[in-house]
Coordinates of N, CA, C and O in Angstrom, one line a residue:
X1 N -10.3 -34.9 66.7 CA -10.3 -35.0 68.2 C -8.8 -34.3 68.5 O -7.9 -34.6 68.1
X2 N -9.5 -33.4 69.8 CA -8.3 -33.0 70.1 C -7.4 -33.7 71.0 O -7.9 -34.5 72.0
X3 N -6.1 -33.2 71.1 CA -5.2 -34.0 72.1 C -5.2 -33.1 73.6 O -4.9 -32.0 73.5
X4 N -5.0 -34.0 74.5 CA -4.8 -33.3 75.9 C -3.6 -33.3 76.3 O -3.4 -34.3 77.1
X5 N -2.5 -32.4 76.1 CA -1.2 -33.1 76.2 C -0.6 -32.7 77.3 O 0.2 -33.5 78.3
X6 N -1.6 -32.2 78.3 CA -1.2 -31.7 79.8 C -1.5 -32.9 80.7 O -1.3 -33.0 82.0
X7 N -2.6 -33.6 79.8 CA -3.0 -34.9 80.6 C -2.3 -36.1 80.6 O -2.6 -37.0 81.3
X8 N -1.1 -36.0 80.0 CA -0.4 -37.2 79.9 C 0.4 -37.2 81.5 O 0.7 -36.5 82.2
X9 N 0.5 -38.6 81.7 CA 1.1 -39.0 82.9 C 2.7 -38.3 83.3 O 3.3 -38.1 82.2
X10 N 3.0 -37.9 84.6 CA 4.7 -37.6 84.5 C 5.4 -38.5 84.2 O 6.5 -38.0 83.7
X11 N 5.2 -39.6 84.6 CA 6.3 -40.7 84.1 C 6.2 -40.7 82.3 O 7.6 -40.9 82.0
X12 N 5.1 -40.6 81.8 CA 5.5 -40.4 80.3 C 6.2 -39.4 79.9 O 7.1 -39.7 79.2
X13 N 5.9 -38.2 80.5 CA 6.5 -37.1 80.0 C 8.1 -37.0 80.4 O 8.7 -36.7 79.6
X14 N 8.4 -37.7 81.6 CA 9.6 -38.0 81.9 C 10.5 -38.7 81.0 O 11.8 -38.6 80.8
X15 N 9.8 -39.8 80.7 CA 10.3 -40.7 79.5 C 10.7 -40.0 78.2 O 11.9 -40.0 77.6
X16 N 9.8 -38.8 77.9 CA 9.8 -38.0 76.6 C 11.2 -37.2 77.0 O 12.2 -36.9 76.4
X17 N 11.3 -36.7 78.3 CA 12.4 -35.5 78.4 C 13.4 -36.5 78.4 O 14.7 -35.8 78.2
X18 N 13.6 -37.7 79.0 CA 14.9 -38.2 79.0 C 15.6 -38.5 77.6 O 16.9 -38.8 77.6
X19 N 14.7 -38.4 76.7 CA 15.4 -38.3 75.2 C 15.7 -37.1 74.5 O 16.3 -37.1 73.5
X20 N 15.6 -36.0 75.3 CA 16.1 -35.0 74.6 C 17.4 -34.4 74.8 O 18.1 -34.8 75.9
X21 N 18.3 -34.0 73.7 CA 19.7 -33.8 74.0 C 20.2 -32.3 73.9 O 21.4 -32.5 73.7
X22 N 19.4 -31.6 73.8 CA 19.9 -30.1 73.7 C 18.9 -29.3 74.4 O 17.8 -29.4 74.5
X23 N 19.4 -28.0 74.9 CA 18.8 -27.0 75.4 C 17.4 -26.4 74.7 O 16.3 -26.4 75.0
X24 N 17.9 -26.4 73.5 CA 16.9 -26.1 72.6 C 15.6 -27.0 72.5 O 14.3 -26.8 72.5
X25 N 16.0 -28.6 72.9 CA 14.8 -29.5 72.8 C 14.0 -29.1 74.0 O 12.6 -29.4 74.0
X26 N 15.0 -28.9 75.1 CA 13.7 -28.5 76.1 C 13.2 -27.2 76.3 O 11.5 -27.2 76.6
X27 N 13.5 -26.1 75.6 CA 12.6 -25.0 75.4 C 11.4 -25.1 74.4 O 10.6 -24.8 74.5
X28 N 11.4 -26.2 73.4 CA 10.5 -26.5 72.4 C 9.4 -27.2 73.3 O 8.3 -27.1 73.1
X29 N 10.2 -28.2 74.1 CA 9.2 -29.2 74.9 C 8.3 -28.2 75.8 O 6.9 -28.3 75.9
X30 N 9.2 -27.4 76.2 CA 8.5 -26.5 77.4 C 7.4 -25.4 76.7 O 6.3 -24.8 77.4
X31 N 7.4 -25.2 75.4 CA 6.4 -24.7 74.7 C 5.1 -25.1 74.5 O 3.9 -24.3 74.2
X32 N 5.0 -26.3 74.5 CA 3.6 -27.1 74.3 C 2.7 -26.5 75.2 O 1.9 -26.0 74.7
X33 N 3.0 -26.4 76.5 CA 2.0 -25.9 77.7 C 2.3 -25.8 78.8 O 3.9 -26.0 79.0
X34 N 1.6 -25.1 79.8 CA 2.2 -24.6 80.9 C 2.5 -26.0 81.8 O 3.4 -26.1 82.5
X35 N 2.0 -27.1 81.6 CA 2.2 -28.2 82.5 C 3.6 -28.7 82.0 O 4.6 -29.1 82.8
X36 N 3.9 -28.7 80.6 CA 5.1 -29.4 80.2 C 6.6 -28.1 80.4 O 7.4 -28.5 80.6
X37 N 5.9 -27.0 80.5 CA 6.9 -26.0 80.4 C 7.2 -26.4 82.1 O 8.7 -26.2 82.3
X38 N 6.7 -26.5 83.0 CA 7.0 -26.5 84.3 C 7.7 -27.8 84.5 O 8.9 -27.6 85.4
X39 N 7.4 -28.9 83.8 CA 8.3 -30.0 84.0 C 9.6 -30.0 83.4 O 10.6 -30.1 84.1
X40 N 9.7 -29.4 82.2 CA 11.0 -29.0 81.2 C 12.0 -28.1 82.7 O 13.2 -28.6 82.5
X41 N 11.3 -27.3 83.1 CA 12.2 -26.2 83.9 C 12.4 -26.8 85.0 O 13.7 -26.7 85.6
X42 N 12.0 -27.8 85.8 CA 12.4 -28.7 86.6 C 13.5 -29.4 86.2 O 14.6 -29.9 87.3
X43 N 13.5 -29.9 85.0 CA 14.8 -30.7 84.9 C 15.5 -30.2 84.1 O 16.6 -30.9 84.0
X44 N 15.8 -29.1 83.6 CA 16.5 -28.5 82.9 C 17.8 -28.0 83.4 O 19.2 -28.1 83.1
X45 N 18.0 -27.5 84.7 CA 19.0 -27.4 85.6 C 19.8 -28.8 85.9 O 21.2 -28.6 85.4
X46 N 19.3 -29.4 86.0 CA 19.9 -31.1 86.0 C 20.6 -31.4 84.6 O 21.9 -31.8 84.8
X47 N 19.8 -31.1 83.7 CA 20.4 -31.5 82.3 C 21.7 -30.5 81.9 O 22.7 -31.1 81.5
X48 N 21.4 -29.4 82.2 CA 22.6 -28.2 82.1 C 23.8 -28.8 83.0 O 25.3 -28.7 82.3
X49 N 23.5 -29.2 84.0 CA 25.0 -29.4 84.8 C 25.7 -30.5 84.6 O 26.7 -30.6 84.9
X50 N 24.6 -31.7 83.8 CA 25.5 -32.8 83.3 C 25.7 -32.7 82.1 O 26.9 -33.6 81.5
X51 N 25.5 -31.8 81.2 CA 26.0 -31.5 79.8 C 27.0 -30.4 79.6 O 27.6 -30.5 78.6
X52 N 26.8 -29.3 80.3 CA 27.5 -28.1 80.1 C 27.0 -26.9 80.9 O 26.0 -27.1 81.7
X53 N 27.6 -25.9 80.9 CA 27.2 -25.0 81.5 C 26.3 -24.0 80.9 O 26.6 -23.4 79.8
X54 N 25.2 -23.9 81.4 CA 24.1 -22.9 80.9 C 24.5 -21.6 80.9 O 24.7 -20.9 81.8
X55 N 24.5 -20.6 80.0 CA 25.5 -19.3 80.1 C 24.0 -18.0 80.1 O 24.2 -17.0 79.8
X56 N 22.9 -18.6 80.2 CA 21.5 -18.0 80.1 C 20.6 -18.4 81.1 O 20.6 -19.3 81.6
X57 N 19.8 -17.3 81.4 CA 18.5 -17.5 82.2 C 17.2 -18.1 81.7 O 17.3 -17.3 80.7
X58 N 16.5 -18.7 82.1 CA 15.5 -19.0 81.3 C 14.2 -18.8 82.4 O 14.1 -18.8 83.6
X59 N 12.8 -18.5 81.6 CA 11.8 -17.8 82.2 C 11.4 -18.9 82.9 O 11.2 -20.2 82.6
X60 N 10.4 -18.9 84.3 CA 10.2 -19.7 85.1 C 8.8 -19.8 84.6 O 8.1 -20.5 85.5
X61 N 8.1 -18.9 83.7 CA 6.5 -19.1 84.1 C 6.4 -18.8 82.3 O 6.9 -18.6 81.6
X62 N 4.9 -19.3 81.9 CA 4.8 -19.5 80.2 C 3.2 -18.9 80.3 O 2.5 -19.2 81.3
X63 N 3.0 -18.3 79.2 CA 1.9 -18.1 79.1 C 0.8 -19.2 78.1 O 0.0 -18.9 77.7
X64 N 1.8 -20.0 77.8 CA 1.2 -20.9 76.7 C 0.1 -22.0 77.5 O 0.4 -22.4 78.7
X65 N -0.9 -22.3 76.8 CA -1.9 -23.2 77.6 C -2.0 -24.4 76.5 O -2.2 -24.3 75.2
X66 N -2.5 -25.7 77.1 CA -2.5 -26.9 76.5 C -3.9 -26.5 75.7 O -5.0 -25.9 76.1
X67 N -4.2 -27.4 74.4 CA -5.5 -27.1 73.9 C -6.5 -28.1 74.6 O -6.1 -28.6 75.6

């Protein structure tokens, strides 16, 4: 049975993101699929502002697609 990760509700995805503790977690999360990448990029700036200064630029698009 294939999982449709892009089909998870935004609320559930936001709950998962709330548990992430590092920029690398956000990058891995965003690598799952385009939908998750978009959500992660929406939230990572806020994460960085509240935890530390990010000293690098993150790509705003992804070629990954969900299964």
